[in-house]
Short mmCIF file of C-alpha atoms in Angstrom, two decimals:
data_model
loop_
_atom_site.label_atom_id
_atom_site.label_comp_id
_atom_site.label_asym_id
_atom_site.label_seq_id
_atom_site.Cartn_x
_atom_site.Cartn_y
_atom_site.Cartn_z
CA MET A 199 -54.07 -30.28 -7.77
CA LYS A 200 -52.06 -31.25 -10.35
CA ARG A 201 -52.00 -28.33 -12.08
CA LYS A 202 -50.79 -26.08 -8.87
CA ILE A 203 -48.20 -28.79 -8.16
CA MET A 204 -46.85 -28.85 -12.37
CA ALA A 205 -47.25 -24.69 -12.09
CA ALA A 206 -44.95 -24.59 -9.12
CA LEU A 207 -42.65 -27.17 -10.28
CA LEU A 208 -42.39 -24.65 -13.11
CA SER A 209 -41.44 -21.91 -11.14
CA ALA A 210 -38.96 -23.59 -9.22
CA CYS A 211 -37.18 -24.80 -12.69
CA LEU A 212 -37.54 -20.98 -14.23
CA LEU A 213 -35.50 -19.44 -10.78
CA LEU A 214 -32.75 -22.09 -11.30
CA LEU A 215 -32.65 -21.18 -14.57
CA LEU A 216 -32.49 -17.61 -13.79
CA LEU A 217 -29.96 -17.81 -10.82
CA PRO A 218 -26.54 -18.45 -12.76
CA ALA A 219 -27.38 -15.14 -14.17
CA ALA A 220 -28.88 -13.31 -11.37
CA PHE A 221 -25.36 -14.47 -9.87
CA ALA A 222 -22.63 -13.89 -12.68
CA ALA A 223 -24.26 -10.63 -12.73
CA GLU A 224 -22.40 -9.34 -9.28
CA TYR A 225 -19.24 -10.53 -11.21
CA GLY A 226 -17.40 -7.96 -13.35
CA GLU A 227 -15.03 -9.52 -16.01
CA ALA A 228 -11.04 -9.02 -15.62
CA ASN A 229 -10.86 -7.07 -19.22
CA ILE A 230 -8.95 -3.91 -17.76
CA THR A 231 -6.64 -2.49 -19.98
CA PRO A 232 -4.59 0.81 -19.91
CA GLN A 233 -6.94 2.18 -21.82
CA THR A 234 -10.35 1.42 -19.39
CA THR A 235 -11.50 4.80 -17.95
CA MET A 236 -11.83 4.88 -14.43
CA GLY A 237 -15.27 5.23 -14.58
CA GLU A 238 -15.17 1.91 -16.23
CA ILE A 239 -12.99 0.18 -13.44
CA ARG A 240 -14.86 1.74 -10.65
CA SER A 241 -18.42 0.37 -12.14
CA ASN A 242 -16.53 -3.13 -12.40
CA PRO A 243 -18.88 -5.37 -9.85
CA SER A 244 -15.99 -7.11 -8.48
CA ILE A 245 -13.87 -4.33 -7.78
CA ALA A 246 -16.49 -2.97 -6.32
CA GLY A 247 -17.76 -5.24 -4.21
CA SER A 248 -13.59 -6.42 -3.61
CA GLY A 249 -13.80 -3.05 -1.09
CA LEU A 250 -10.53 -1.80 -2.89
CA TRP A 251 -10.09 2.03 -2.44
CA THR A 252 -9.65 2.95 -6.33
CA TYR A 253 -9.74 7.51 -5.49
CA ALA A 254 -8.20 8.59 -2.94
CA LYS A 255 -9.23 12.11 -1.74
CA GLU A 256 -11.27 12.66 -4.94
CA GLN A 257 -14.08 9.87 -2.85
CA LYS A 258 -14.16 12.19 -0.09
CA LEU A 259 -14.98 15.34 -2.77
CA GLN A 260 -18.21 15.61 -3.96
CA GLY A 261 -18.23 16.15 -7.67
CA ALA A 262 -14.77 15.37 -7.93
CA GLU A 263 -14.84 11.76 -9.25
CA ASN A 264 -17.03 12.82 -11.92
CA LEU A 265 -13.83 14.42 -13.40
CA LEU A 266 -11.58 11.79 -13.21
CA ASN A 267 -13.96 9.15 -14.50
CA GLY A 268 -13.51 9.94 -18.36
CA GLN A 269 -9.90 9.16 -17.77
CA THR A 270 -8.64 6.26 -18.72
CA LEU A 271 -5.91 4.46 -15.84
CA GLU A 272 -2.88 4.95 -18.26
CA LYS A 273 -3.47 8.74 -18.09
CA TYR A 274 -4.61 8.05 -14.14
CA VAL A 275 -1.22 6.19 -13.30
CA GLY A 276 1.32 7.19 -15.53
CA SER A 277 2.40 4.87 -18.11
CA TRP A 278 5.10 4.19 -15.58
CA VAL A 279 2.96 1.42 -14.57
CA ALA A 280 -0.13 1.22 -16.34
CA GLN A 281 0.12 -2.27 -17.84
CA ASP A 282 1.08 -3.17 -13.96
CA CYS A 283 -1.83 -1.95 -12.53
CA ALA A 284 -4.38 -3.27 -15.13
CA ASP A 285 -2.98 -6.70 -14.53
CA GLY A 286 -2.58 -5.89 -10.68
CA LEU A 287 -6.60 -5.04 -11.21
CA ASN A 288 -7.65 -8.26 -13.21
CA LEU A 289 -5.38 -10.46 -11.04
CA LEU A 290 -7.97 -8.87 -7.82
CA ILE A 291 -10.85 -9.51 -9.93
CA GLU A 292 -9.93 -13.13 -10.75
CA ASN A 293 -9.29 -13.43 -7.03
CA TYR A 294 -12.48 -11.72 -6.20
CA ASN A 295 -14.61 -13.91 -8.63
CA ALA A 296 -13.09 -16.95 -7.28
CA GLY A 297 -14.37 -16.58 -3.73
CA VAL A 298 -10.80 -14.50 -1.69
CA GLN A 299 -11.63 -12.13 0.66
CA ILE A 300 -9.76 -8.88 -0.58
CA THR A 301 -10.52 -6.14 1.98
CA TYR A 302 -9.67 -6.54 5.97
CA LYS A 303 -10.39 -4.30 8.65
CA ILE A 304 -7.22 -4.23 10.67
CA TYR A 305 -9.00 -2.60 13.86
CA SER A 306 -12.25 -4.11 15.42
CA GLU A 307 -15.72 -3.12 15.69
CA GLN A 308 -14.90 -2.17 19.11
CA GLU A 309 -12.20 0.05 18.17
CA ILE A 310 -13.32 1.85 14.96
CA ALA A 311 -16.16 2.44 17.82
CA GLU A 312 -13.54 4.19 19.87
CA ASP A 313 -12.38 6.54 17.10
CA SER A 314 -14.27 6.77 14.07
CA SER A 315 -11.18 7.66 11.92
CA ARG A 316 -9.63 3.65 12.34
CA ASN A 317 -12.00 2.20 9.89
CA ASP A 318 -10.54 4.11 6.94
CA ALA A 319 -7.42 1.56 7.21
CA GLU A 320 -7.56 -1.96 5.87
CA ILE A 321 -5.54 -3.90 3.83
CA TYR A 322 -6.52 -5.76 0.27
CA TYR A 323 -5.23 -9.00 0.28
CA TYR A 324 -3.15 -10.64 -3.26
CA PRO A 325 -2.24 -14.27 -1.90
CA ALA A 326 0.48 -16.06 -3.23
CA SER A 327 0.02 -19.01 -5.64
CA THR A 328 1.98 -21.26 -2.96
CA PRO A 329 1.20 -21.92 1.10
CA ASN A 330 3.45 -20.40 3.50
CA ALA A 331 5.11 -17.69 1.41
CA LYS A 332 6.98 -14.05 2.55
CA TYR A 333 4.90 -11.54 2.42
CA ALA A 334 5.13 -8.29 2.11
CA LEU A 335 2.90 -4.68 3.30
CA ILE A 336 3.35 -2.11 0.49
CA LEU A 337 2.96 1.64 1.09
CA SER A 338 1.60 4.03 -0.99
CA GLY A 339 2.91 7.85 -0.93
CA ASN A 340 0.74 10.71 0.37
CA VAL A 341 0.25 14.46 -0.33
CA VAL A 342 -1.83 16.12 2.20
CA THR A 343 -5.25 13.88 1.50
CA ARG A 344 -4.45 12.17 -1.15
CA THR A 345 -2.86 9.04 -1.55
CA ALA A 346 -1.87 6.13 -4.43
CA GLU A 347 -2.87 3.07 -3.77
CA VAL A 348 -3.75 1.95 -7.10
CA LYS A 349 -0.87 3.37 -8.64
CA GLU A 350 2.01 2.52 -6.62
CA CYS A 351 1.09 -0.42 -4.45
CA VAL A 352 -1.26 -2.80 -6.67
CA SER A 353 1.22 -2.85 -9.80
CA THR A 354 3.84 -3.24 -7.07
CA ALA A 355 2.11 -6.11 -5.60
CA TYR A 356 0.99 -7.92 -8.91
CA GLN A 357 4.79 -8.28 -9.42
CA LEU A 358 5.26 -9.81 -6.16
CA HIS A 359 3.19 -11.81 -6.59
CA GLN A 360 4.34 -13.02 -10.29
CA MET A 361 7.41 -13.49 -8.13
CA GLY A 362 5.84 -16.13 -5.58
CA TYR A 363 5.17 -13.64 -2.90
CA ALA A 364 2.32 -12.90 -0.82
CA ALA A 365 1.28 -9.06 -0.71
CA PHE A 366 -0.94 -6.75 1.39
CA VAL A 367 -1.61 -3.31 -0.09
CA MET A 368 -1.57 -1.12 2.88
CA ARG A 369 -4.33 1.79 3.36
CA TYR A 370 -3.64 3.81 6.36
CA ARG A 371 -5.13 7.33 7.51
CA ILE A 372 -3.83 10.62 6.33
CA TYR A 373 -4.90 14.32 6.69
CA PRO A 374 -6.95 15.64 9.03
CA ASP A 375 -7.04 11.94 10.84
CA ASN A 376 -2.82 11.18 11.13
CA ASP A 377 -2.64 12.87 14.02
CA GLN A 378 -1.10 10.92 17.57
CA ASN A 379 0.80 8.49 15.13
CA ALA A 380 -2.07 7.21 13.27
CA PRO A 381 -0.41 6.39 10.29
CA LEU A 382 2.24 4.11 12.22
CA ASP A 383 -0.05 2.75 14.76
CA ASP A 384 -2.28 1.28 11.32
CA ILE A 385 1.01 0.30 9.90
CA ALA A 386 1.77 -1.98 13.52
CA GLN A 387 -2.19 -3.00 13.19
CA ALA A 388 -1.71 -4.43 10.48
CA VAL A 389 1.58 -6.40 10.91
CA GLN A 390 -0.30 -7.46 14.29
CA TYR A 391 -3.25 -8.78 11.86
CA ILE A 392 -1.64 -10.48 8.89
CA THR A 393 0.68 -12.16 12.15
CA ASP A 394 -2.67 -13.31 13.80
CA HIS A 395 -3.76 -14.78 10.70
CA ALA A 396 -0.76 -16.42 9.11
CA GLN A 397 -2.49 -19.49 9.05
CA GLN A 398 -5.52 -17.98 7.20
CA PHE A 399 -3.31 -16.04 4.22
CA GLY A 400 -1.03 -18.68 3.59
CA VAL A 401 2.21 -16.36 5.40
CA GLN A 402 5.40 -16.68 6.67
CA ALA A 403 4.55 -14.44 10.41
CA GLU A 404 8.28 -13.41 10.46
CA ASP A 405 11.06 -12.18 7.52
CA TYR A 406 8.17 -9.96 6.32
CA ALA A 407 9.39 -6.79 3.79
CA VAL A 408 7.50 -3.67 3.95
CA ILE A 409 7.79 -1.71 0.93
CA GLY A 410 7.16 2.44 1.22
CA HIS A 411 6.98 4.68 -1.50
CA SER A 412 7.46 8.64 -1.04
CA ALA A 413 6.11 9.76 1.76
CA GLY A 414 5.25 6.19 2.77
CA GLY A 415 9.14 5.78 2.40
CA GLN A 416 9.19 8.08 5.71
CA LEU A 417 6.81 6.55 7.10
CA THR A 418 8.42 2.80 6.75
CA GLY A 419 11.57 4.38 7.84
CA MET A 420 10.24 4.90 11.10
CA PHE A 421 8.03 1.92 11.53
CA GLY A 422 11.93 0.55 11.70
CA SER A 423 13.23 3.08 14.07
CA ASP A 424 13.67 2.44 18.07
CA ALA A 425 11.75 5.85 18.75
CA LEU A 426 8.23 4.75 16.96
CA GLY A 427 8.90 1.42 15.27
CA TYR A 428 8.09 -1.88 14.94
CA LYS A 429 9.79 -2.98 19.10
CA ASN A 430 7.19 -0.36 20.43
CA TYR A 431 4.30 -2.20 19.26
CA GLY A 432 5.63 -5.67 20.57
CA LEU A 433 6.27 -6.94 16.42
CA LEU A 434 9.11 -9.13 14.98
CA LYS A 435 11.48 -7.37 12.77
CA PRO A 436 10.98 -6.85 9.77
CA GLY A 437 13.11 -8.65 7.21
CA ALA A 438 13.41 -5.49 5.08
CA LEU A 439 12.43 -2.17 4.24
CA ILE A 440 12.41 -0.93 0.85
CA LEU A 441 12.31 2.70 0.10
CA ALA A 442 11.57 3.76 -3.33
CA TYR A 443 12.08 7.56 -3.86
CA PRO A 444 11.81 7.80 0.45
CA ILE A 445 11.03 11.51 1.53
CA VAL A 446 13.58 11.14 5.09
CA GLN A 447 12.65 14.31 6.33
CA TYR A 448 10.04 17.30 6.25
CA ALA A 449 12.81 20.17 8.00
CA GLU A 450 11.20 22.85 5.87
CA VAL A 451 7.28 22.14 6.57
CA THR A 452 6.97 20.55 9.97
CA PRO A 453 6.12 23.59 12.03
CA ALA A 454 3.34 23.94 9.65
CA TYR A 455 2.28 20.87 9.76
CA ARG A 456 2.55 20.44 13.68
CA LEU A 457 0.53 23.15 13.38
CA GLY A 458 -2.02 21.70 11.38
CA VAL A 459 -2.38 18.23 12.99
CA ASP A 460 -1.03 17.94 16.38
CA GLY A 461 -1.44 21.58 17.29
CA LEU A 462 -0.73 22.04 20.56
CA SER A 463 -0.40 18.50 21.52
CA CYS A 464 2.85 17.25 23.90
CA GLY A 465 5.34 14.41 22.42
CA LYS A 466 7.00 14.33 19.24
CA PHE A 467 5.23 12.46 16.48
CA TYR A 468 6.74 10.69 13.35
CA TYR A 469 6.54 13.89 10.60
CA GLU A 470 8.87 15.38 12.91
CA TYR A 471 11.43 12.95 12.64
CA SER A 472 14.59 12.46 9.72
CA VAL A 473 14.53 8.58 9.33
CA ALA A 474 18.56 9.13 9.23
CA ASP A 475 18.65 10.62 12.66
CA VAL A 476 16.90 7.19 13.94
CA ILE A 477 19.13 4.71 12.60
CA THR A 478 20.82 2.21 15.04
CA GLU A 479 22.87 -0.89 14.74
CA ASP A 480 19.72 -3.51 14.90
CA TYR A 481 17.91 -1.30 12.49
CA PRO A 482 16.43 -3.69 9.36
CA PRO A 483 18.01 -4.33 6.61
CA VAL A 484 17.07 -0.89 4.14
CA TYR A 485 17.19 -1.03 0.02
CA PHE A 486 16.15 2.04 -1.38
CA TRP A 487 16.97 3.81 -4.42
CA TYR A 488 16.02 7.38 -6.05
CA GLY A 489 16.77 9.24 -9.77
CA LYS A 490 19.18 12.07 -10.12
CA ASN A 491 15.97 13.90 -11.37
CA ASP A 492 13.41 13.58 -8.82
CA THR A 493 12.85 17.40 -8.63
CA THR A 494 10.37 16.64 -5.73
CA LEU A 495 13.59 15.69 -3.32
CA MET A 496 15.39 18.32 -4.02
CA MET A 497 12.69 20.76 -3.49
CA LEU A 498 13.24 19.53 -0.08
CA CYS A 499 16.65 19.79 1.06
CA TRP A 500 18.43 17.77 -1.14
CA ASN A 501 21.14 16.77 1.31
CA LEU A 502 19.13 16.42 4.43
CA GLN A 503 16.98 13.48 2.27
CA GLU A 504 18.77 10.23 0.04
CA PRO A 505 22.58 11.00 1.46
CA ALA A 506 21.76 11.75 5.50
CA LEU A 507 20.44 8.08 4.66
CA ALA A 508 23.06 6.63 3.23
CA LYS A 509 25.70 7.96 5.79
CA ALA A 510 23.49 6.81 8.61
CA LEU A 511 23.20 3.71 7.20
CA GLN A 512 27.00 2.90 6.50
CA ALA A 513 28.01 4.74 10.30
CA ASN A 514 25.84 2.00 12.09
CA GLN A 515 27.03 -0.34 9.87
CA VAL A 516 23.38 -1.61 8.88
CA PRO A 517 23.23 -3.97 5.54
CA HIS A 518 21.60 -1.41 2.73
CA LYS A 519 21.60 -1.37 -0.81
CA GLN A 520 21.46 1.72 -2.04
CA VAL A 521 20.85 2.58 -6.23
CA VAL A 522 20.86 6.08 -7.49
CA TYR A 523 19.50 6.40 -11.18
CA ASN A 524 20.28 9.36 -13.90
CA ASP A 525 16.49 9.44 -15.04
CA ALA A 526 13.97 8.01 -12.02
CA PRO A 527 11.54 11.15 -11.37
CA HIS A 528 9.46 10.96 -8.44
CA GLY A 529 6.30 9.57 -7.95
CA ILE A 530 6.77 7.04 -11.04
CA GLY A 531 6.49 3.52 -9.17
CA LEU A 532 7.75 0.37 -10.86
CA GLY A 533 9.47 3.01 -13.59
CA ARG A 534 8.45 0.91 -16.61
CA GLY A 535 10.68 3.13 -19.46
CA THR A 536 12.75 4.83 -16.65
CA ASP A 537 16.55 3.73 -15.90
CA ALA A 538 14.32 2.46 -12.48
CA GLU A 539 12.67 -0.33 -14.13
CA GLY A 540 13.52 -3.44 -12.80
CA TRP A 541 14.35 -2.14 -9.10
CA LEU A 542 11.78 -4.26 -7.70
CA ASN A 543 13.68 -7.60 -9.06
CA ASP A 544 16.57 -6.39 -7.46
CA ALA A 545 15.16 -5.29 -4.34
CA VAL A 546 13.19 -8.11 -3.47
CA ALA A 547 16.83 -10.50 -4.48
CA PHE A 548 18.29 -8.13 -0.75
CA TRP A 549 15.66 -8.47 0.45
CA GLU A 550 16.28 -12.33 0.16
CA ALA A 551 19.75 -11.89 0.53
CA GLN A 552 18.73 -10.72 4.13
CA THR A 553 16.58 -13.85 5.32
CA THR A 554 17.93 -16.58 3.79
#
């Protein structure tokens, strides 16, 4: 009998000794650098466990991600944001390892059951270091089926955290699930979710900023409008809209886009609007910037892009700041090494000036 008890105790002690190792194996190290490969990043247990969407269309194309796993982070996102992306991923790992929930589904189980595409809409939480902080919701750009959460959002979230803000990286629905204004529904749902859980997240519900890059800038602009924006969802007015090299309108591709997305559906949808045409006197304050060498905007009927937006904001006396850089190509995110480096600090100062 004594031998059995002793054996049981020894077994229990052995299990206790093994538990820390097994428990630790569930977590990854915050050791990502710009030279870490995407394969290594995706296999980091804490990145995988957090739920962060590290690729975009490649995650839905069989075999495509294997072609990118060997790329370094710097190669995948570009030198303009590589270090900030690495820092942002390491911060995410540290938060996850400390027990912070990173990924939040913004739709209920019932809502997802009614429309399975809603399962793709989610936010990734970067808490502020102090309670009752302001927050920013960050949107990447998109090209049909590809988005850039890591490149444009994780890097921005990290810098906002360093400034004392909470940040939420937004994953919204894209083609072919962006019909019936689904991306705007997702943005509104995210703001509503954060508002409803403001105490849990440690943020102020009001005076939030929405930061949109490229095509995400067009969505952000529409979210501020009377036509399809926050008022239609019964939400608080944003404290500021911050637009990085925003696409203002899609006139050249709208007919094909309409046919491929909403077909013969009745109504007018977000991609059929020019943000410049929906500016009103009570539109939220806007900070936007772009580069003179932005060839993407140049190809989209330049006069209907940033110049039209600036004119509309001025005509309606909306508080705004426009910054034009000589060297700031499209899709550079924080723009390290270009004339746009430091734009986020300037944008945050504008946001603060509008909300204090």
